[in-house]
PDB file of C-alpha atoms in Angstrom:
ATOM      1  CA  GLU A  11      -6.520  -2.106 -19.316  1.00  0.00           C
ATOM      2  CA  ALA A  12      -3.977  -0.056 -17.408  1.00  0.00           C
ATOM      3  CA  ALA A  13      -1.887  -2.204 -15.134  1.00  0.00           C
ATOM      4  CA  VAL A  14       1.276  -2.728 -13.139  1.00  0.00           C
ATOM      5  CA  THR A  15       3.099  -5.949 -13.979  1.00  0.00           C
ATOM      6  CA  GLN A  16       5.854  -7.384 -11.817  1.00  0.00           C
ATOM      7  CA  SER A  17       8.352 -10.059 -12.728  1.00  0.00           C
ATOM      8  CA  PRO A  18       9.210 -12.582 -11.566  1.00  0.00           C
ATOM      9  CA  ARG A  19       6.232 -13.598  -9.418  1.00  0.00           C
ATOM     10  CA  SER A  20       8.546 -15.483  -7.121  1.00  0.00           C
ATOM     11  CA  LYS A  21      12.268 -16.049  -6.818  1.00  0.00           C
ATOM     12  CA  VAL A  22      14.741 -17.975  -4.733  1.00  0.00           C
ATOM     13  CA  ALA A  23      18.142 -16.297  -4.412  1.00  0.00           C
ATOM     14  CA  VAL A  24      21.338 -17.259  -2.651  1.00  0.00           C
ATOM     15  CA  THR A  25      22.939 -15.077  -0.011  1.00  0.00           C
ATOM     16  CA  GLY A  26      25.424 -12.664  -1.559  1.00  0.00           C
ATOM     17  CA  GLY A  27      23.957 -12.966  -5.025  1.00  0.00           C
ATOM     18  CA  LYS A  28      22.496 -10.192  -7.159  1.00  0.00           C
ATOM     19  CA  VAL A  29      18.735  -9.952  -7.575  1.00  0.00           C
ATOM     20  CA  THR A  30      16.781  -7.722  -9.943  1.00  0.00           C
ATOM     21  CA  LEU A  31      13.038  -7.276  -9.612  1.00  0.00           C
ATOM     22  CA  SER A  32      11.237  -5.665 -12.533  1.00  0.00           C
ATOM     23  CA  CYS A  33       8.118  -3.573 -12.798  1.00  0.00           C
ATOM     24  CA  HIS A  34       6.273  -2.348 -15.897  1.00  0.00           C
ATOM     25  CA  GLN A  35       3.279  -0.020 -15.938  1.00  0.00           C
ATOM     26  CA  THR A  36       0.903   0.920 -18.714  1.00  0.00           C
ATOM     27  CA  ASN A  37      -0.906   3.626 -16.724  1.00  0.00           C
ATOM     28  CA  ASN A  38       1.108   6.539 -18.148  1.00  0.00           C
ATOM     29  CA  HIS A  39       1.881   7.454 -14.543  1.00  0.00           C
ATOM     30  CA  ASP A  40       4.857   9.611 -13.607  1.00  0.00           C
ATOM     31  CA  TYR A  41       5.352   8.186 -10.125  1.00  0.00           C
ATOM     32  CA  MET A  42       6.512   4.664  -9.354  1.00  0.00           C
ATOM     33  CA  TYR A  43       7.311   3.008  -6.017  1.00  0.00           C
ATOM     34  CA  TRP A  44       8.855  -0.090  -4.511  1.00  0.00           C
ATOM     35  CA  TYR A  45       7.524  -1.411  -1.196  1.00  0.00           C
ATOM     36  CA  ARG A  46       8.363  -4.434   0.870  1.00  0.00           C
ATOM     37  CA  GLN A  47       5.809  -6.238   2.975  1.00  0.00           C
ATOM     38  CA  ASP A  48       6.651  -8.254   6.056  1.00  0.00           C
ATOM     39  CA  THR A  49       4.233  -9.753   8.504  1.00  0.00           C
ATOM     40  CA  GLY A  50       3.533  -7.186  11.208  1.00  0.00           C
ATOM     41  CA  HIS A  51       5.189  -4.315   9.364  1.00  0.00           C
ATOM     42  CA  GLY A  52       2.697  -3.499   6.689  1.00  0.00           C
ATOM     43  CA  LEU A  53       4.051  -1.711   3.611  1.00  0.00           C
ATOM     44  CA  ARG A  54       7.416   0.010   3.844  1.00  0.00           C
ATOM     45  CA  LEU A  55       8.705   2.290   1.094  1.00  0.00           C
ATOM     46  CA  ILE A  56      12.144   1.408  -0.290  1.00  0.00           C
ATOM     47  CA  HIS A  57      12.629   3.695  -3.295  1.00  0.00           C
ATOM     48  CA  TYR A  58      10.449   5.798  -5.545  1.00  0.00           C
ATOM     49  CA  SER A  59      10.755   7.825  -8.727  1.00  0.00           C
ATOM     50  CA  TYR A  60       8.812  10.697 -10.241  1.00  0.00           C
ATOM     51  CA  VAL A  61      10.619  10.932 -13.555  1.00  0.00           C
ATOM     52  CA  ALA A  62      12.699   8.706 -15.791  1.00  0.00           C
ATOM     53  CA  ASP A  63      16.425   8.500 -15.008  1.00  0.00           C
ATOM     54  CA  SER A  64      15.898   9.695 -11.443  1.00  0.00           C
ATOM     55  CA  THR A  65      15.207   7.806  -8.213  1.00  0.00           C
ATOM     56  CA  GLU A  66      14.676   8.836  -4.602  1.00  0.00           C
ATOM     57  CA  LYS A  67      15.249   7.041  -1.317  1.00  0.00           C
ATOM     58  CA  GLY A  68      12.254   5.983   0.686  1.00  0.00           C
ATOM     59  CA  ASP A  69      12.092   4.970   4.318  1.00  0.00           C
ATOM     60  CA  ILE A  70      14.223   1.798   4.169  1.00  0.00           C
ATOM     61  CA  PRO A  71      16.661   2.152   1.223  1.00  0.00           C
ATOM     62  CA  ASP A  72      19.705   0.424   2.750  1.00  0.00           C
ATOM     63  CA  GLY A  73      20.748  -2.657   0.786  1.00  0.00           C
ATOM     64  CA  TYR A  74      18.662  -1.704  -2.253  1.00  0.00           C
ATOM     65  CA  LYS A  75      19.191   0.259  -5.442  1.00  0.00           C
ATOM     66  CA  ALA A  76      16.588   1.364  -7.960  1.00  0.00           C
ATOM     67  CA  SER A  77      16.643   2.164 -11.653  1.00  0.00           C
ATOM     68  CA  ARG A  78      14.074   4.034 -13.779  1.00  0.00           C
ATOM     69  CA  PRO A  79      15.252   3.828 -17.397  1.00  0.00           C
ATOM     70  CA  SER A  80      11.886   4.910 -18.819  1.00  0.00           C
ATOM     71  CA  GLN A  81       8.499   6.130 -17.639  1.00  0.00           C
ATOM     72  CA  GLU A  82       7.107   2.604 -17.903  1.00  0.00           C
ATOM     73  CA  ASN A  83       9.864   0.619 -16.183  1.00  0.00           C
ATOM     74  CA  PHE A  84      11.211   0.631 -12.641  1.00  0.00           C
ATOM     75  CA  SER A  85      13.606  -1.973 -11.255  1.00  0.00           C
ATOM     76  CA  LEU A  86      14.704  -2.849  -7.744  1.00  0.00           C
ATOM     77  CA  ILE A  87      18.225  -4.210  -7.392  1.00  0.00           C
ATOM     78  CA  LEU A  88      19.687  -6.153  -4.507  1.00  0.00           C
ATOM     79  CA  GLU A  89      23.454  -6.159  -5.173  1.00  0.00           C
ATOM     80  CA  LEU A  90      24.272  -8.536  -2.310  1.00  0.00           C
ATOM     81  CA  ALA A  91      21.151 -10.352  -1.216  1.00  0.00           C
ATOM     82  CA  SER A  92      20.850 -11.138   2.484  1.00  0.00           C
ATOM     83  CA  LEU A  93      18.549 -13.389   4.511  1.00  0.00           C
ATOM     84  CA  SER A  94      16.844 -10.320   5.990  1.00  0.00           C
ATOM     85  CA  GLN A  95      15.643  -9.307   2.530  1.00  0.00           C
ATOM     86  CA  THR A  96      13.288 -12.276   2.336  1.00  0.00           C
ATOM     87  CA  ALA A  97       9.908 -10.601   1.878  1.00  0.00           C
ATOM     88  CA  VAL A  98       7.136  -9.827  -0.600  1.00  0.00           C
ATOM     89  CA  TYR A  99       7.913  -6.829  -2.804  1.00  0.00           C
ATOM     90  CA  PHE A 100       5.263  -4.638  -4.393  1.00  0.00           C
ATOM     91  CA  CYS A 101       5.592  -2.100  -7.155  1.00  0.00           C
ATOM     92  CA  ALA A 102       3.048   0.680  -7.522  1.00  0.00           C
ATOM     93  CA  SER A 103       2.407   3.661  -9.755  1.00  0.00           C
ATOM     94  CA  SER A 104       0.444   6.883  -9.439  1.00  0.00           C
ATOM     95  CA  PHE A 105      -0.345   9.971 -11.493  1.00  0.00           C
ATOM     96  CA  THR A 106       0.802  12.391  -8.781  1.00  0.00           C
ATOM     97  CA  SER A 107       2.478  11.805  -5.421  1.00  0.00           C
ATOM     98  CA  ASN A 108      -0.818  11.889  -3.531  1.00  0.00           C
ATOM     99  CA  SER A 109      -3.249  10.351  -6.028  1.00  0.00           C
ATOM    100  CA  ASP A 110      -4.473   6.747  -5.962  1.00  0.00           C
ATOM    101  CA  TYR A 111      -1.797   4.079  -6.188  1.00  0.00           C
ATOM    102  CA  THR A 112      -2.111   1.090  -8.525  1.00  0.00           C
ATOM    103  CA  PHE A 113      -0.206  -1.908  -7.201  1.00  0.00           C
ATOM    104  CA  GLY A 114       1.223  -4.920  -8.941  1.00  0.00           C
ATOM    105  CA  SER A 115       0.581  -8.452  -7.711  1.00  0.00           C
ATOM    106  CA  GLY A 116       3.883  -8.698  -5.886  1.00  0.00           C
ATOM    107  CA  THR A 117       7.122 -10.684  -6.063  1.00  0.00           C
ATOM    108  CA  ARG A 118       7.791 -13.228  -3.334  1.00  0.00           C
ATOM    109  CA  LEU A 119      11.549 -13.322  -2.690  1.00  0.00           C
ATOM    110  CA  LEU A 120      13.200 -16.020  -0.619  1.00  0.00           C
ATOM    111  CA  VAL A 121      16.910 -15.583   0.139  1.00  0.00           C
ATOM    112  CA  ILE A 122      18.654 -18.747   1.295  1.00  0.00           C
TER     113      ILE A 122
ATOM    114  CA  GLY B  10       5.498  14.018  10.411  1.00  0.00           C
ATOM    115  CA  ASP B  11       2.466  12.525   8.719  1.00  0.00           C
ATOM    116  CA  SER B  12       1.393   9.165  10.106  1.00  0.00           C
ATOM    117  CA  VAL B  13      -1.492   6.730  10.397  1.00  0.00           C
ATOM    118  CA  THR B  14      -2.273   4.457  13.335  1.00  0.00           C
ATOM    119  CA  GLN B  15      -4.443   1.353  13.037  1.00  0.00           C
ATOM    120  CA  THR B  16      -5.311   0.043  16.457  1.00  0.00           C
ATOM    121  CA  GLU B  17      -6.143  -3.545  15.582  1.00  0.00           C
ATOM    122  CA  GLY B  18      -3.532  -5.857  14.113  1.00  0.00           C
ATOM    123  CA  GLN B  19      -6.069  -8.624  13.595  1.00  0.00           C
ATOM    124  CA  VAL B  20      -9.851  -8.847  13.810  1.00  0.00           C
ATOM    125  CA  ALA B  21     -11.720 -12.161  13.893  1.00  0.00           C
ATOM    126  CA  LEU B  22     -15.481 -12.173  13.233  1.00  0.00           C
ATOM    127  CA  SER B  23     -18.268 -14.465  12.188  1.00  0.00           C
ATOM    128  CA  GLU B  24     -20.378 -13.902   9.076  1.00  0.00           C
ATOM    129  CA  GLU B  25     -23.035 -11.166   9.503  1.00  0.00           C
ATOM    130  CA  ASP B  26     -21.112  -9.537  12.374  1.00  0.00           C
ATOM    131  CA  PHE B  27     -20.585  -5.776  12.436  1.00  0.00           C
ATOM    132  CA  LEU B  28     -17.065  -4.627  11.593  1.00  0.00           C
ATOM    133  CA  THR B  29     -15.134  -1.647  12.879  1.00  0.00           C
ATOM    134  CA  ILE B  30     -11.447  -1.097  12.164  1.00  0.00           C
ATOM    135  CA  HIS B  31     -10.056   1.995  13.854  1.00  0.00           C
ATOM    136  CA  CYS B  32      -7.821   4.471  12.046  1.00  0.00           C
ATOM    137  CA  ASN B  33      -6.410   7.674  13.485  1.00  0.00           C
ATOM    138  CA  TYR B  34      -4.102  10.023  11.653  1.00  0.00           C
ATOM    139  CA  SER B  35      -1.626  12.794  12.328  1.00  0.00           C
ATOM    140  CA  ALA B  36      -1.115  15.441   9.667  1.00  0.00           C
ATOM    141  CA  SER B  37      -1.411  19.154   9.212  1.00  0.00           C
ATOM    142  CA  GLY B  38      -4.173  20.691   7.172  1.00  0.00           C
ATOM    143  CA  TYR B  39      -6.591  18.505   5.242  1.00  0.00           C
ATOM    144  CA  PRO B  40      -4.929  15.326   4.018  1.00  0.00           C
ATOM    145  CA  THR B  41      -6.718  12.911   1.722  1.00  0.00           C
ATOM    146  CA  LEU B  42      -7.598   9.698   3.561  1.00  0.00           C
ATOM    147  CA  PHE B  43      -7.780   6.265   1.951  1.00  0.00           C
ATOM    148  CA  TRP B  44      -8.746   2.694   2.689  1.00  0.00           C
ATOM    149  CA  TYR B  45      -6.979   0.003   0.667  1.00  0.00           C
ATOM    150  CA  VAL B  46      -7.798  -3.718   0.726  1.00  0.00           C
ATOM    151  CA  GLN B  47      -5.415  -6.574  -0.035  1.00  0.00           C
ATOM    152  CA  TYR B  48      -6.809 -10.020  -0.826  1.00  0.00           C
ATOM    153  CA  PRO B  49      -4.565 -13.079  -0.490  1.00  0.00           C
ATOM    154  CA  GLY B  50      -2.017 -13.335  -3.275  1.00  0.00           C
ATOM    155  CA  GLU B  51      -2.782  -9.883  -4.652  1.00  0.00           C
ATOM    156  CA  GLY B  52      -1.506  -6.343  -4.296  1.00  0.00           C
ATOM    157  CA  PRO B  53      -3.435  -3.721  -2.334  1.00  0.00           C
ATOM    158  CA  GLN B  54      -6.255  -2.002  -4.197  1.00  0.00           C
ATOM    159  CA  LEU B  55      -8.133   1.176  -3.445  1.00  0.00           C
ATOM    160  CA  LEU B  56     -11.399   0.687  -1.581  1.00  0.00           C
ATOM    161  CA  PHE B  57     -12.320   4.379  -1.389  1.00  0.00           C
ATOM    162  CA  ARG B  58     -11.037   7.814  -0.355  1.00  0.00           C
ATOM    163  CA  ALA B  59     -12.259  11.036   1.280  1.00  0.00           C
ATOM    164  CA  SER B  60     -10.779  14.521   1.052  1.00  0.00           C
ATOM    165  CA  ARG B  61     -12.928  16.822   3.230  1.00  0.00           C
ATOM    166  CA  ASP B  62     -14.145  16.919   6.789  1.00  0.00           C
ATOM    167  CA  LYS B  63     -17.424  14.960   7.230  1.00  0.00           C
ATOM    168  CA  GLU B  64     -17.106  13.395   3.750  1.00  0.00           C
ATOM    169  CA  LYS B  65     -18.145   9.747   3.659  1.00  0.00           C
ATOM    170  CA  GLY B  66     -16.345   7.298   1.457  1.00  0.00           C
ATOM    171  CA  SER B  67     -17.984   3.981   0.620  1.00  0.00           C
ATOM    172  CA  SER B  68     -17.623   0.905  -1.542  1.00  0.00           C
ATOM    173  CA  ARG B  69     -18.807  -2.738  -1.468  1.00  0.00           C
ATOM    174  CA  GLY B  70     -20.776  -2.118   1.750  1.00  0.00           C
ATOM    175  CA  PHE B  71     -17.792  -0.618   3.561  1.00  0.00           C
ATOM    176  CA  GLU B  72     -17.836   3.007   4.656  1.00  0.00           C
ATOM    177  CA  ALA B  73     -15.791   5.533   6.602  1.00  0.00           C
ATOM    178  CA  THR B  74     -16.345   9.188   7.503  1.00  0.00           C
ATOM    179  CA  TYR B  75     -13.580  11.772   7.544  1.00  0.00           C
ATOM    180  CA  ASP B  76     -13.572  13.337  11.016  1.00  0.00           C
ATOM    181  CA  LYS B  77     -11.076  16.150  11.442  1.00  0.00           C
ATOM    182  CA  GLY B  78     -12.180  16.814  15.016  1.00  0.00           C
ATOM    183  CA  THR B  79     -11.128  13.380  16.214  1.00  0.00           C
ATOM    184  CA  THR B  80      -8.550  12.879  13.383  1.00  0.00           C
ATOM    185  CA  SER B  81     -10.172   9.560  12.541  1.00  0.00           C
ATOM    186  CA  PHE B  82     -11.334   7.591   9.501  1.00  0.00           C
ATOM    187  CA  HIS B  83     -12.744   4.364  10.954  1.00  0.00           C
ATOM    188  CA  LEU B  84     -13.789   1.592   8.578  1.00  0.00           C
ATOM    189  CA  ARG B  85     -17.210   0.017   9.173  1.00  0.00           C
ATOM    190  CA  LYS B  86     -19.393  -2.622   7.581  1.00  0.00           C
ATOM    191  CA  ALA B  87     -22.770  -3.706   8.899  1.00  0.00           C
ATOM    192  CA  SER B  88     -22.586  -7.387   7.959  1.00  0.00           C
ATOM    193  CA  VAL B  89     -19.320  -9.021   6.943  1.00  0.00           C
ATOM    194  CA  GLN B  90     -18.990 -12.055   4.678  1.00  0.00           C
ATOM    195  CA  GLU B  91     -16.289 -14.693   4.479  1.00  0.00           C
ATOM    196  CA  SER B  92     -15.186 -13.114   1.174  1.00  0.00           C
ATOM    197  CA  ASP B  93     -14.282  -9.929   3.056  1.00  0.00           C
ATOM    198  CA  SER B  94     -11.341 -11.703   4.677  1.00  0.00           C
ATOM    199  CA  ALA B  95      -8.318  -9.612   3.702  1.00  0.00           C
ATOM    200  CA  VAL B  96      -5.805  -7.091   4.998  1.00  0.00           C
ATOM    201  CA  TYR B  97      -7.112  -3.532   5.252  1.00  0.00           C
ATOM    202  CA  TYR B  98      -4.809  -0.514   5.141  1.00  0.00           C
ATOM    203  CA  CYS B  99      -5.677   2.989   6.207  1.00  0.00           C
ATOM    204  CA  ALA B 100      -3.556   5.644   4.488  1.00  0.00           C
ATOM    205  CA  LEU B 101      -3.198   9.377   4.111  1.00  0.00           C
ATOM    206  CA  SER B 102      -1.568  11.853   1.798  1.00  0.00           C
ATOM    207  CA  ALA B 103      -0.998  15.519   2.352  1.00  0.00           C
ATOM    208  CA  PRO B 104      -0.970  17.825  -0.677  1.00  0.00           C
ATOM    209  CA  ASN B 105       2.199  17.378  -2.734  1.00  0.00           C
ATOM    210  CA  ASN B 106       3.323  14.502  -0.539  1.00  0.00           C
ATOM    211  CA  ARG B 107       3.293  10.759  -0.930  1.00  0.00           C
ATOM    212  CA  ILE B 108       0.851   8.313   0.638  1.00  0.00           C
ATOM    213  CA  PHE B 109       1.645   7.030   4.119  1.00  0.00           C
ATOM    214  CA  PHE B 110       0.190   3.626   4.993  1.00  0.00           C
ATOM    215  CA  GLY B 111      -0.787   2.243   8.373  1.00  0.00           C
ATOM    216  CA  ASP B 112       0.469  -1.169   9.481  1.00  0.00           C
ATOM    217  CA  GLY B 113      -2.643  -2.932   8.223  1.00  0.00           C
ATOM    218  CA  THR B 114      -5.395  -4.957   9.907  1.00  0.00           C
ATOM    219  CA  GLN B 115      -5.917  -8.623   9.080  1.00  0.00           C
ATOM    220  CA  LEU B 116      -9.652  -9.398   8.942  1.00  0.00           C
ATOM    221  CA  VAL B 117     -10.625 -13.046   9.311  1.00  0.00           C
ATOM    222  CA  VAL B 118     -14.300 -13.896   8.835  1.00  0.00           C
ATOM    223  CA  LYS B 119     -15.450 -17.378   9.810  1.00  0.00           C
ATOM    224  CA  PRO B 120     -18.456 -18.947   8.065  1.00  0.00           C
TER     225      PRO B 120
END
């Protein structure tokens, strides 16, 4: 069954440390996305990609980098984690930019 | 720019109550409109979509009608159950553009 798998499911990171969140999809989708979810803010787009080896900035890219080494894999990188980056992060994929999104189950990140 | 507004941040109901969650959008032309649902501990999942004026989307007893005149896509269900407790997101996408999500509405249904 086609799916979006995120790892880890949860993580505790120290302030100033490097954090990498991983996402793998088996949907054969070209588009992949990283969102963060905070209470009261819904889903906010951080970075997205429509082809391997290329990434685009979303609405809130500051403090985050993204990497798309292959069609199936999309990573979110926090080079210097900060307290304000405590949130739940969701990866999603889609066939085209405006077709249905398939979301992963999320990664709960706590920065201390 | 394209945007979606959900009026209610939280809705609290009892089982068998009627549900309405309001969604209004701003976009040029005919965007595709979506409702996504997110259950606790899971990612959002598509509930249904509509692409044309007056088209009704429906799934699991929920329904919404695309209304270009009032730029709305309100979610309704005649009789909610405790298992419907979740966060509901209205969203839109214009052709060749990404999906824009509303801020979400937390539905709490008491037994």
